[in-house]
Amino acid sequence: MEEGFLVGRDLLSVADLSSSELSAVLDRAEDFKRKLRRGEVDQRLRGRLVALIFEKPSTRTRVSFEAAVYHLGGKPLVLHAGELQLGRGETVGDTGRVLSRYVHAIALRTFSQSTLEELARAATVPVINALSDLEHPCQILADLMTMREVWGDLEGLQVAYLGDGNNVANSLCLGCALVGADLRMGCPPGYEPDPSVLEKAWTLGGRDSVRVVHQPEEAAKGAHVVYTDVWVSMGQEGSEGKKEALMPFQVNAALLAHAHPRAVVMHCLPAHRGEEITDEVLDGPRSVVWDQAENRMHVQAALLEMLLVG
Ligand code: CP
Ligand code: NVA
């Protein structure tokens, strides 16, 4: 692959990357992680500013982006939407046009995917999806990195997702399709991933790459990775009857017994302990959730480097 192939690009969806580009991001993230541990990171973002705009709360995304930019010698600017004119009705397009005159990249956490698309159309610098209602691509890149650390090659890896077919689930469908992993989505009827995302995943990885099943045990059976996320995502509070429908999909010791004997458990966090996952499993020996959280920083450092300087 040519050097600098990602420079100037946006990352609004996992599917904005080809499978070889995705692997290259993971390779770079592993390299960054190794170098950071040895204290050998080159300050490749020296003199560059990265705006991080949040329309929803965040712990990991905000701090891991800030830390990544810091380690690369750049400067992060955290901007809460309510403190910007954006919160008073200035369009996201105008915000993007103005910020592009000051900063070298913009990450946005927002509600609608179309807000990100509007920002990307107007901005002249790379735009990164820091979570929308439809997708959470940075999370899934970190998760694929974590799976690769545990299991090596991702092709043919059996991944089970249990719970709500939300933004994280959508991005996981696309990520698994791109790397050739075999994903079973265990969701109650009515809580499946977005239909257009499923179609896209099937186009990328073939019809068998992502299978939606309505029995939690069927999803978990033999899985190398068991993944879950919150039942109620930010901005979707108040959905009647949802928790009752999702209860059988809780990741607990009984469900985990159906998975591969060396299965690892993943959760993007924050967890709602006692809902989608039990304390016993989240804090247990199979849990790799803290590695996932750490890898957010490494993957985003790799991504920023590749989008900004090559
Ligand atoms: N996983 C994740 O994106 O966490 P935050 O909401 O804390 O950023
Ligand atoms: N699905 C969750 C992920 C949080 C990181 C949400 O959107 O709230």
mmCIF file of C-alpha atoms and ligand atoms in Angstrom:
data_model
loop_
_atom_site.group_PDB
_atom_site.id
_atom_site.type_symbol
_atom_site.label_atom_id
_atom_site.label_comp_id
_atom_site.label_asym_id
_atom_site.label_seq_id
_atom_site.Cartn_x
_atom_site.Cartn_y
_atom_site.Cartn_z
ATOM 1 C CA MET A 1 0.000 0.000 0.000
ATOM 2 C CA GLU A 2 1.282 3.475 -0.899
ATOM 3 C CA GLU A 3 2.676 5.626 1.916
ATOM 4 C CA GLY A 4 0.218 8.389 2.942
ATOM 5 C CA PHE A 5 -2.845 6.618 1.539
ATOM 6 C CA LEU A 6 -5.085 7.892 4.352
ATOM 7 C CA VAL A 7 -3.894 11.521 4.424
ATOM 8 C CA GLY A 8 -6.783 13.981 4.210
ATOM 9 C CA ARG A 9 -9.476 11.307 4.482
ATOM 10 C CA ASP A 10 -12.462 11.272 6.887
ATOM 11 C CA LEU A 11 -13.481 8.376 9.124
ATOM 12 C CA LEU A 12 -17.246 8.517 9.581
ATOM 13 C CA SER A 13 -17.854 4.769 9.336
ATOM 14 C CA VAL A 14 -15.727 1.636 9.747
ATOM 15 C CA ALA A 15 -16.630 0.986 6.104
ATOM 16 C CA ASP A 16 -14.729 4.111 5.050
ATOM 17 C CA LEU A 17 -11.676 1.830 5.297
ATOM 18 C CA SER A 18 -10.910 -1.089 3.018
ATOM 19 C CA SER A 19 -9.832 -4.301 4.720
ATOM 20 C CA SER A 20 -6.173 -3.661 3.902
ATOM 21 C CA GLU A 21 -6.416 -0.058 5.164
ATOM 22 C CA LEU A 22 -8.017 -1.303 8.374
ATOM 23 C CA SER A 23 -5.179 -3.811 8.887
ATOM 24 C CA ALA A 24 -2.655 -1.043 8.269
ATOM 25 C CA VAL A 25 -4.285 1.105 10.982
ATOM 26 C CA LEU A 26 -4.095 -1.825 13.422
ATOM 27 C CA ASP A 27 -0.426 -2.439 12.505
ATOM 28 C CA ARG A 28 0.359 1.223 13.115
ATOM 29 C CA ALA A 29 -1.540 1.161 16.428
ATOM 30 C CA GLU A 30 0.472 -1.857 17.605
ATOM 31 C CA ASP A 31 3.649 -0.075 16.617
ATOM 32 C CA PHE A 32 2.565 3.057 18.526
ATOM 33 C CA LYS A 33 1.737 0.980 21.608
ATOM 34 C CA ARG A 34 5.172 -0.677 21.552
ATOM 35 C CA LYS A 35 6.975 2.622 21.052
ATOM 36 C CA LEU A 36 4.985 4.381 23.759
ATOM 37 C CA ARG A 37 5.936 1.659 26.246
ATOM 38 C CA ARG A 38 9.611 2.114 25.356
ATOM 39 C CA GLY A 39 9.324 5.921 25.431
ATOM 40 C CA GLU A 40 10.218 6.113 21.715
ATOM 41 C CA VAL A 41 7.203 7.874 20.168
ATOM 42 C CA ASP A 42 8.096 10.422 17.457
ATOM 43 C CA GLN A 43 6.237 13.687 17.895
ATOM 44 C CA ARG A 44 4.661 13.464 14.441
ATOM 45 C CA LEU A 45 1.802 15.847 15.281
ATOM 46 C CA ARG A 46 4.075 18.638 16.502
ATOM 47 C CA GLY A 47 2.465 21.972 15.616
ATOM 48 C CA ARG A 48 -0.928 20.380 14.849
ATOM 49 C CA LEU A 49 -4.228 21.063 16.592
ATOM 50 C CA VAL A 50 -7.089 18.584 16.868
ATOM 51 C CA ALA A 51 -10.598 19.807 17.789
ATOM 52 C CA LEU A 52 -12.694 17.321 19.763
ATOM 53 C CA ILE A 53 -16.380 18.347 19.810
ATOM 54 C CA PHE A 54 -18.803 16.614 22.169
ATOM 55 C CA GLU A 55 -22.596 16.816 21.972
ATOM 56 C CA LYS A 56 -22.846 13.853 24.403
ATOM 57 C CA PRO A 57 -20.844 12.879 27.517
ATOM 58 C CA SER A 58 -17.588 10.915 27.208
ATOM 59 C CA THR A 59 -14.812 9.572 29.402
ATOM 60 C CA ARG A 60 -12.748 7.213 27.210
ATOM 61 C CA THR A 61 -13.114 8.894 23.828
ATOM 62 C CA ARG A 62 -12.318 12.326 25.136
ATOM 63 C CA VAL A 63 -9.348 11.368 27.314
ATOM 64 C CA SER A 64 -7.881 8.798 24.918
ATOM 65 C CA PHE A 65 -7.970 11.315 22.033
ATOM 66 C CA GLU A 66 -6.420 14.000 24.254
ATOM 67 C CA ALA A 67 -3.725 11.584 25.426
ATOM 68 C CA ALA A 68 -3.001 10.377 21.878
ATOM 69 C CA VAL A 69 -2.578 13.929 20.564
ATOM 70 C CA TYR A 70 -0.376 14.809 23.547
ATOM 71 C CA HIS A 71 1.898 11.785 23.020
ATOM 72 C CA LEU A 72 2.315 12.747 19.353
ATOM 73 C CA GLY A 73 3.322 16.287 20.288
ATOM 74 C CA GLY A 74 0.133 18.020 19.081
ATOM 75 C CA LYS A 75 -2.510 19.992 20.946
ATOM 76 C CA PRO A 76 -6.076 18.781 21.531
ATOM 77 C CA LEU A 77 -8.899 21.324 21.911
ATOM 78 C CA VAL A 78 -11.895 19.862 23.736
ATOM 79 C CA LEU A 79 -15.057 21.753 22.801
ATOM 80 C CA HIS A 80 -18.410 21.080 24.407
ATOM 81 C CA ALA A 81 -21.154 21.791 21.890
ATOM 82 C CA GLY A 82 -23.209 23.705 24.467
ATOM 83 C CA GLU A 83 -20.374 26.192 24.861
ATOM 84 C CA LEU A 84 -20.040 26.762 21.106
ATOM 85 C CA GLN A 85 -22.322 28.823 18.856
ATOM 86 C CA LEU A 86 -23.252 25.384 17.492
ATOM 87 C CA GLY A 87 -25.366 25.031 20.626
ATOM 88 C CA ARG A 88 -27.190 28.288 19.700
ATOM 89 C CA GLY A 89 -28.015 27.279 16.153
ATOM 90 C CA GLU A 90 -24.883 28.010 14.096
ATOM 91 C CA THR A 91 -24.841 25.260 11.486
ATOM 92 C CA VAL A 92 -22.423 22.384 11.758
ATOM 93 C CA GLY A 93 -21.267 23.247 8.230
ATOM 94 C CA ASP A 94 -20.343 26.807 9.187
ATOM 95 C CA THR A 95 -18.643 25.468 12.328
ATOM 96 C CA GLY A 96 -16.595 23.093 10.140
ATOM 97 C CA ARG A 97 -15.634 25.855 7.689
ATOM 98 C CA VAL A 98 -14.382 28.065 10.531
ATOM 99 C CA LEU A 99 -12.602 25.343 12.513
ATOM 100 C CA SER A 100 -10.815 24.195 9.351
ATOM 101 C CA ARG A 101 -9.044 27.583 9.351
ATOM 102 C CA TYR A 102 -7.642 26.899 12.852
ATOM 103 C CA VAL A 103 -7.136 23.163 13.340
ATOM 104 C CA HIS A 104 -5.808 20.160 11.412
ATOM 105 C CA ALA A 105 -8.550 17.619 12.244
ATOM 106 C CA ILE A 106 -11.984 17.548 13.878
ATOM 107 C CA ALA A 107 -13.496 14.668 15.858
ATOM 108 C CA LEU A 108 -17.219 14.959 16.619
ATOM 109 C CA ARG A 109 -19.476 12.995 18.976
ATOM 110 C CA THR A 110 -23.046 13.657 17.958
ATOM 111 C CA PHE A 111 -26.504 12.177 17.428
ATOM 112 C CA SER A 112 -27.249 11.889 13.725
ATOM 113 C CA GLN A 113 -24.803 10.450 11.199
ATOM 114 C CA SER A 114 -26.016 13.163 8.808
ATOM 115 C CA THR A 115 -24.532 15.818 11.137
ATOM 116 C CA LEU A 116 -21.133 14.176 10.689
ATOM 117 C CA GLU A 117 -21.654 13.983 6.940
ATOM 118 C CA GLU A 118 -22.567 17.687 6.819
ATOM 119 C CA LEU A 119 -19.467 18.552 8.842
ATOM 120 C CA ALA A 120 -17.246 16.437 6.597
ATOM 121 C CA ARG A 121 -18.674 18.084 3.461
ATOM 122 C CA ALA A 122 -17.938 21.569 4.785
ATOM 123 C CA ALA A 123 -14.608 20.978 6.569
ATOM 124 C CA THR A 124 -11.383 20.992 4.619
ATOM 125 C CA VAL A 125 -9.589 18.931 7.292
ATOM 126 C CA PRO A 126 -10.198 15.251 8.213
ATOM 127 C CA VAL A 127 -13.363 14.587 10.235
ATOM 128 C CA ILE A 128 -13.555 11.619 12.612
ATOM 129 C CA ASN A 129 -16.715 10.071 14.032
ATOM 130 C CA ALA A 130 -16.240 9.999 17.818
ATOM 131 C CA LEU A 131 -19.654 8.208 18.123
ATOM 132 C CA SER A 132 -22.998 8.842 16.496
ATOM 133 C CA ASP A 133 -26.346 7.104 16.918
ATOM 134 C CA LEU A 134 -25.398 4.949 13.918
ATOM 135 C CA GLU A 135 -21.730 4.089 14.467
ATOM 136 C CA HIS A 136 -18.709 4.119 16.760
ATOM 137 C CA PRO A 137 -15.818 3.354 14.393
ATOM 138 C CA CYS A 138 -12.919 4.330 16.715
ATOM 139 C CA GLN A 139 -14.267 1.899 19.316
ATOM 140 C CA ILE A 140 -14.399 -0.984 16.882
ATOM 141 C CA LEU A 141 -10.885 -0.336 15.577
ATOM 142 C CA ALA A 142 -9.632 -0.588 19.183
ATOM 143 C CA ASP A 143 -11.703 -3.736 19.694
ATOM 144 C CA LEU A 144 -10.312 -5.420 16.579
ATOM 145 C CA MET A 145 -6.830 -4.524 17.802
ATOM 146 C CA THR A 146 -7.638 -6.144 21.162
ATOM 147 C CA MET A 147 -9.020 -9.290 19.487
ATOM 148 C CA ARG A 148 -5.864 -9.508 17.369
ATOM 149 C CA GLU A 149 -3.682 -9.215 20.501
ATOM 150 C CA VAL A 150 -5.520 -12.131 22.094
ATOM 151 C CA TRP A 151 -6.243 -14.418 19.143
ATOM 152 C CA GLY A 152 -3.823 -13.333 16.390
ATOM 153 C CA ASP A 153 -5.338 -13.543 12.909
ATOM 154 C CA LEU A 154 -8.907 -12.222 12.822
ATOM 155 C CA GLU A 155 -9.972 -14.191 9.759
ATOM 156 C CA GLY A 156 -12.428 -16.894 10.804
ATOM 157 C CA LEU A 157 -12.559 -15.695 14.441
ATOM 158 C CA GLN A 158 -15.973 -16.438 15.975
ATOM 159 C CA VAL A 159 -17.379 -13.274 17.549
ATOM 160 C CA ALA A 160 -20.673 -13.109 19.441
ATOM 161 C CA TYR A 161 -22.449 -9.861 20.273
ATOM 162 C CA LEU A 162 -25.251 -10.040 22.816
ATOM 163 C CA GLY A 163 -27.778 -7.291 23.377
ATOM 164 C CA ASP A 164 -28.991 -4.134 21.697
ATOM 165 C CA GLY A 165 -28.285 -3.674 17.984
ATOM 166 C CA ASN A 166 -26.914 -0.158 18.568
ATOM 167 C CA ASN A 167 -24.124 2.046 17.198
ATOM 168 C CA VAL A 168 -21.382 -0.220 18.592
ATOM 169 C CA ALA A 169 -23.143 -3.303 17.191
ATOM 170 C CA ASN A 170 -23.459 -1.612 13.784
ATOM 171 C CA SER A 171 -19.761 -0.791 13.624
ATOM 172 C CA LEU A 172 -18.888 -4.291 14.846
ATOM 173 C CA CYS A 173 -20.878 -5.763 11.921
ATOM 174 C CA LEU A 174 -18.862 -3.706 9.450
ATOM 175 C CA GLY A 175 -15.535 -4.357 11.200
ATOM 176 C CA CYS A 176 -16.051 -8.119 11.357
ATOM 177 C CA ALA A 177 -17.149 -8.206 7.714
ATOM 178 C CA LEU A 178 -14.003 -6.322 6.681
ATOM 179 C CA VAL A 179 -11.546 -8.537 8.591
ATOM 180 C CA GLY A 180 -13.259 -11.830 7.727
ATOM 181 C CA ALA A 181 -14.381 -12.643 11.283
ATOM 182 C CA ASP A 182 -17.611 -14.584 11.727
ATOM 183 C CA LEU A 183 -20.075 -12.507 13.772
ATOM 184 C CA ARG A 184 -23.246 -13.771 15.378
ATOM 185 C CA MET A 185 -25.513 -10.964 16.558
ATOM 186 C CA GLY A 186 -27.716 -12.199 19.402
ATOM 187 C CA CYS A 187 -30.540 -9.678 19.756
ATOM 188 C CA PRO A 188 -34.234 -9.903 20.645
ATOM 189 C CA PRO A 189 -36.628 -9.292 17.734
ATOM 190 C CA GLY A 190 -36.957 -5.558 17.174
ATOM 191 C CA TYR A 191 -33.454 -4.776 18.482
ATOM 192 C CA GLU A 192 -31.373 -5.934 15.508
ATOM 193 C CA PRO A 193 -28.604 -3.792 13.972
ATOM 194 C CA ASP A 194 -29.571 -1.137 11.427
ATOM 195 C CA PRO A 195 -30.828 -2.860 8.219
ATOM 196 C CA SER A 196 -28.737 -0.657 5.917
ATOM 197 C CA VAL A 197 -25.622 -1.494 7.953
ATOM 198 C CA LEU A 198 -26.390 -5.213 7.711
ATOM 199 C CA GLU A 199 -26.758 -4.913 3.935
ATOM 200 C CA LYS A 200 -23.430 -3.097 3.766
ATOM 201 C CA ALA A 201 -21.731 -5.748 5.946
ATOM 202 C CA TRP A 202 -23.090 -8.528 3.703
ATOM 203 C CA THR A 203 -21.805 -6.685 0.632
ATOM 204 C CA LEU A 204 -18.361 -6.398 2.219
ATOM 205 C CA GLY A 205 -18.023 -9.814 3.826
ATOM 206 C CA GLY A 206 -20.644 -12.078 2.270
ATOM 207 C CA ARG A 207 -23.979 -13.223 3.634
ATOM 208 C CA ASP A 208 -22.417 -15.503 6.293
ATOM 209 C CA SER A 209 -20.098 -12.851 7.744
ATOM 210 C CA VAL A 210 -22.848 -11.517 10.035
ATOM 211 C CA ARG A 211 -25.764 -13.659 11.171
ATOM 212 C CA VAL A 212 -28.566 -12.310 13.335
ATOM 213 C CA VAL A 213 -29.972 -14.853 15.809
ATOM 214 C CA HIS A 214 -32.660 -14.454 18.436
ATOM 215 C CA GLN A 215 -31.377 -17.088 20.911
ATOM 216 C CA PRO A 216 -28.536 -15.894 23.177
ATOM 217 C CA GLU A 217 -27.031 -19.406 23.519
ATOM 218 C CA GLU A 218 -26.952 -19.813 19.756
ATOM 219 C CA ALA A 219 -25.001 -16.559 19.463
ATOM 220 C CA ALA A 220 -22.541 -17.467 22.238
ATOM 221 C CA LYS A 221 -21.933 -21.088 21.181
ATOM 222 C CA GLY A 222 -18.201 -21.714 20.645
ATOM 223 C CA ALA A 223 -17.434 -17.979 20.356
ATOM 224 C CA HIS A 224 -13.832 -16.824 20.807
ATOM 225 C CA VAL A 225 -15.067 -13.350 21.742
ATOM 226 C CA VAL A 226 -18.267 -12.462 23.611
ATOM 227 C CA TYR A 227 -19.103 -8.765 23.276
ATOM 228 C CA THR A 228 -21.853 -6.688 24.835
ATOM 229 C CA ASP A 229 -22.818 -3.039 25.266
ATOM 230 C CA VAL A 230 -25.361 -1.042 27.251
ATOM 231 C CA TRP A 231 -29.033 -1.642 26.601
ATOM 232 C CA VAL A 232 -29.854 2.063 26.602
ATOM 233 C CA SER A 233 -27.533 4.249 24.576
ATOM 234 C CA MET A 234 -27.036 7.968 25.122
ATOM 235 C CA GLY A 235 -30.028 9.911 23.860
ATOM 236 C CA GLN A 236 -32.279 6.826 23.763
ATOM 237 C CA GLU A 237 -33.449 6.849 27.380
ATOM 238 C CA GLY A 238 -37.051 5.956 28.163
ATOM 239 C CA SER A 239 -37.635 3.019 25.788
ATOM 240 C CA GLU A 240 -40.540 1.084 27.292
ATOM 241 C CA GLY A 241 -40.058 -2.694 27.795
ATOM 242 C CA LYS A 242 -36.540 -2.727 26.345
ATOM 243 C CA LYS A 243 -34.721 -3.969 29.452
ATOM 244 C CA GLU A 244 -37.165 -6.857 29.884
ATOM 245 C CA ALA A 245 -36.653 -7.909 26.261
ATOM 246 C CA LEU A 246 -32.872 -7.758 26.628
ATOM 247 C CA MET A 247 -32.551 -9.515 30.006
ATOM 248 C CA PRO A 248 -32.120 -13.028 28.457
ATOM 249 C CA PHE A 249 -29.143 -11.620 26.506
ATOM 250 C CA GLN A 250 -27.221 -10.628 29.663
ATOM 251 C CA VAL A 251 -23.576 -11.751 29.563
ATOM 252 C CA ASN A 252 -23.250 -13.833 32.718
ATOM 253 C CA ALA A 253 -21.392 -16.991 33.778
ATOM 254 C CA ALA A 254 -24.164 -19.294 32.508
ATOM 255 C CA LEU A 255 -24.130 -17.751 29.037
ATOM 256 C CA LEU A 256 -20.333 -17.679 28.929
ATOM 257 C CA ALA A 257 -20.310 -21.438 29.559
ATOM 258 C CA HIS A 258 -21.577 -21.836 25.954
ATOM 259 C CA ALA A 259 -18.588 -19.977 24.497
ATOM 260 C CA HIS A 260 -15.111 -21.303 23.609
ATOM 261 C CA PRO A 261 -13.231 -22.431 26.789
ATOM 262 C CA ARG A 262 -10.709 -19.604 26.284
ATOM 263 C CA ALA A 263 -13.271 -17.005 25.171
ATOM 264 C CA VAL A 264 -12.618 -13.390 26.107
ATOM 265 C CA VAL A 265 -15.321 -10.941 27.133
ATOM 266 C CA MET A 266 -15.486 -7.457 25.665
ATOM 267 C CA HIS A 267 -17.472 -4.332 26.490
ATOM 268 C CA CYS A 268 -16.835 -0.860 25.086
ATOM 269 C CA LEU A 269 -17.764 0.697 28.476
ATOM 270 C CA PRO A 270 -19.337 2.384 30.345
ATOM 271 C CA ALA A 271 -20.955 -0.796 31.707
ATOM 272 C CA HIS A 272 -24.288 -0.965 33.461
ATOM 273 C CA ARG A 273 -23.279 -3.685 35.902
ATOM 274 C CA GLY A 274 -26.098 -6.117 36.601
ATOM 275 C CA GLU A 275 -27.864 -5.240 33.311
ATOM 276 C CA GLU A 276 -26.046 -6.267 30.122
ATOM 277 C CA ILE A 277 -23.160 -7.847 32.088
ATOM 278 C CA THR A 278 -22.640 -9.199 35.605
ATOM 279 C CA ASP A 279 -19.879 -8.008 37.957
ATOM 280 C CA GLU A 280 -18.553 -11.563 38.044
ATOM 281 C CA VAL A 281 -17.925 -11.597 34.289
ATOM 282 C CA LEU A 282 -16.820 -7.975 33.893
ATOM 283 C CA ASP A 283 -14.292 -8.323 36.730
ATOM 284 C CA GLY A 284 -13.456 -11.948 35.930
ATOM 285 C CA PRO A 285 -10.384 -13.504 34.307
ATOM 286 C CA ARG A 286 -11.915 -13.581 30.808
ATOM 287 C CA SER A 287 -12.575 -9.839 30.714
ATOM 288 C CA VAL A 288 -10.325 -7.753 28.422
ATOM 289 C CA VAL A 289 -12.332 -4.554 28.812
ATOM 290 C CA TRP A 290 -9.461 -2.496 30.267
ATOM 291 C CA ASP A 291 -7.210 -3.473 27.340
ATOM 292 C CA GLN A 292 -9.970 -2.369 24.988
ATOM 293 C CA ALA A 293 -10.143 0.982 26.759
ATOM 294 C CA GLU A 294 -6.347 1.383 26.585
ATOM 295 C CA ASN A 295 -6.281 0.467 22.911
ATOM 296 C CA ARG A 296 -8.621 3.359 22.108
ATOM 297 C CA MET A 297 -5.622 5.649 22.675
ATOM 298 C CA HIS A 298 -3.243 3.606 20.508
ATOM 299 C CA VAL A 299 -5.670 3.220 17.629
ATOM 300 C CA GLN A 300 -6.621 6.906 17.625
ATOM 301 C CA ALA A 301 -2.945 7.923 17.715
ATOM 302 C CA ALA A 302 -2.361 5.702 14.671
ATOM 303 C CA LEU A 303 -5.415 7.085 12.921
ATOM 304 C CA LEU A 304 -4.533 10.735 13.544
ATOM 305 C CA GLU A 305 -0.999 10.162 12.353
ATOM 306 C CA MET A 306 -2.232 8.429 9.207
ATOM 307 C CA LEU A 307 -4.949 11.011 8.417
ATOM 308 C CA LEU A 308 -2.759 14.037 9.140
ATOM 309 C CA VAL A 309 0.813 13.199 8.167
ATOM 310 C CA GLY A 310 0.835 9.740 6.621
HETATM 311 N N1 CP B 1 -16.480 3.580 24.911
HETATM 312 C C1 CP B 1 -16.631 4.916 24.865
HETATM 313 O O1 CP B 1 -16.724 5.529 23.804
HETATM 314 O O2 CP B 1 -16.659 5.501 26.080
HETATM 315 P P1 CP B 1 -16.985 7.031 26.403
HETATM 316 O O3 CP B 1 -18.454 7.235 26.182
HETATM 317 O O4 CP B 1 -16.576 7.198 27.833
HETATM 318 O O5 CP B 1 -16.192 7.890 25.467
HETATM 319 N N1 NVA B 2 -23.973 2.450 22.776
HETATM 320 C C1 NVA B 2 -23.410 3.338 23.760
HETATM 321 C C2 NVA B 2 -21.928 3.396 23.612
HETATM 322 C C3 NVA B 2 -21.236 4.278 24.596
HETATM 323 C C4 NVA B 2 -19.768 4.351 24.366
HETATM 324 C C5 NVA B 2 -24.033 4.716 23.609
HETATM 325 O O1 NVA B 2 -24.192 5.183 22.464
HETATM 326 O O2 NVA B 2 -24.365 5.328 24.620
#
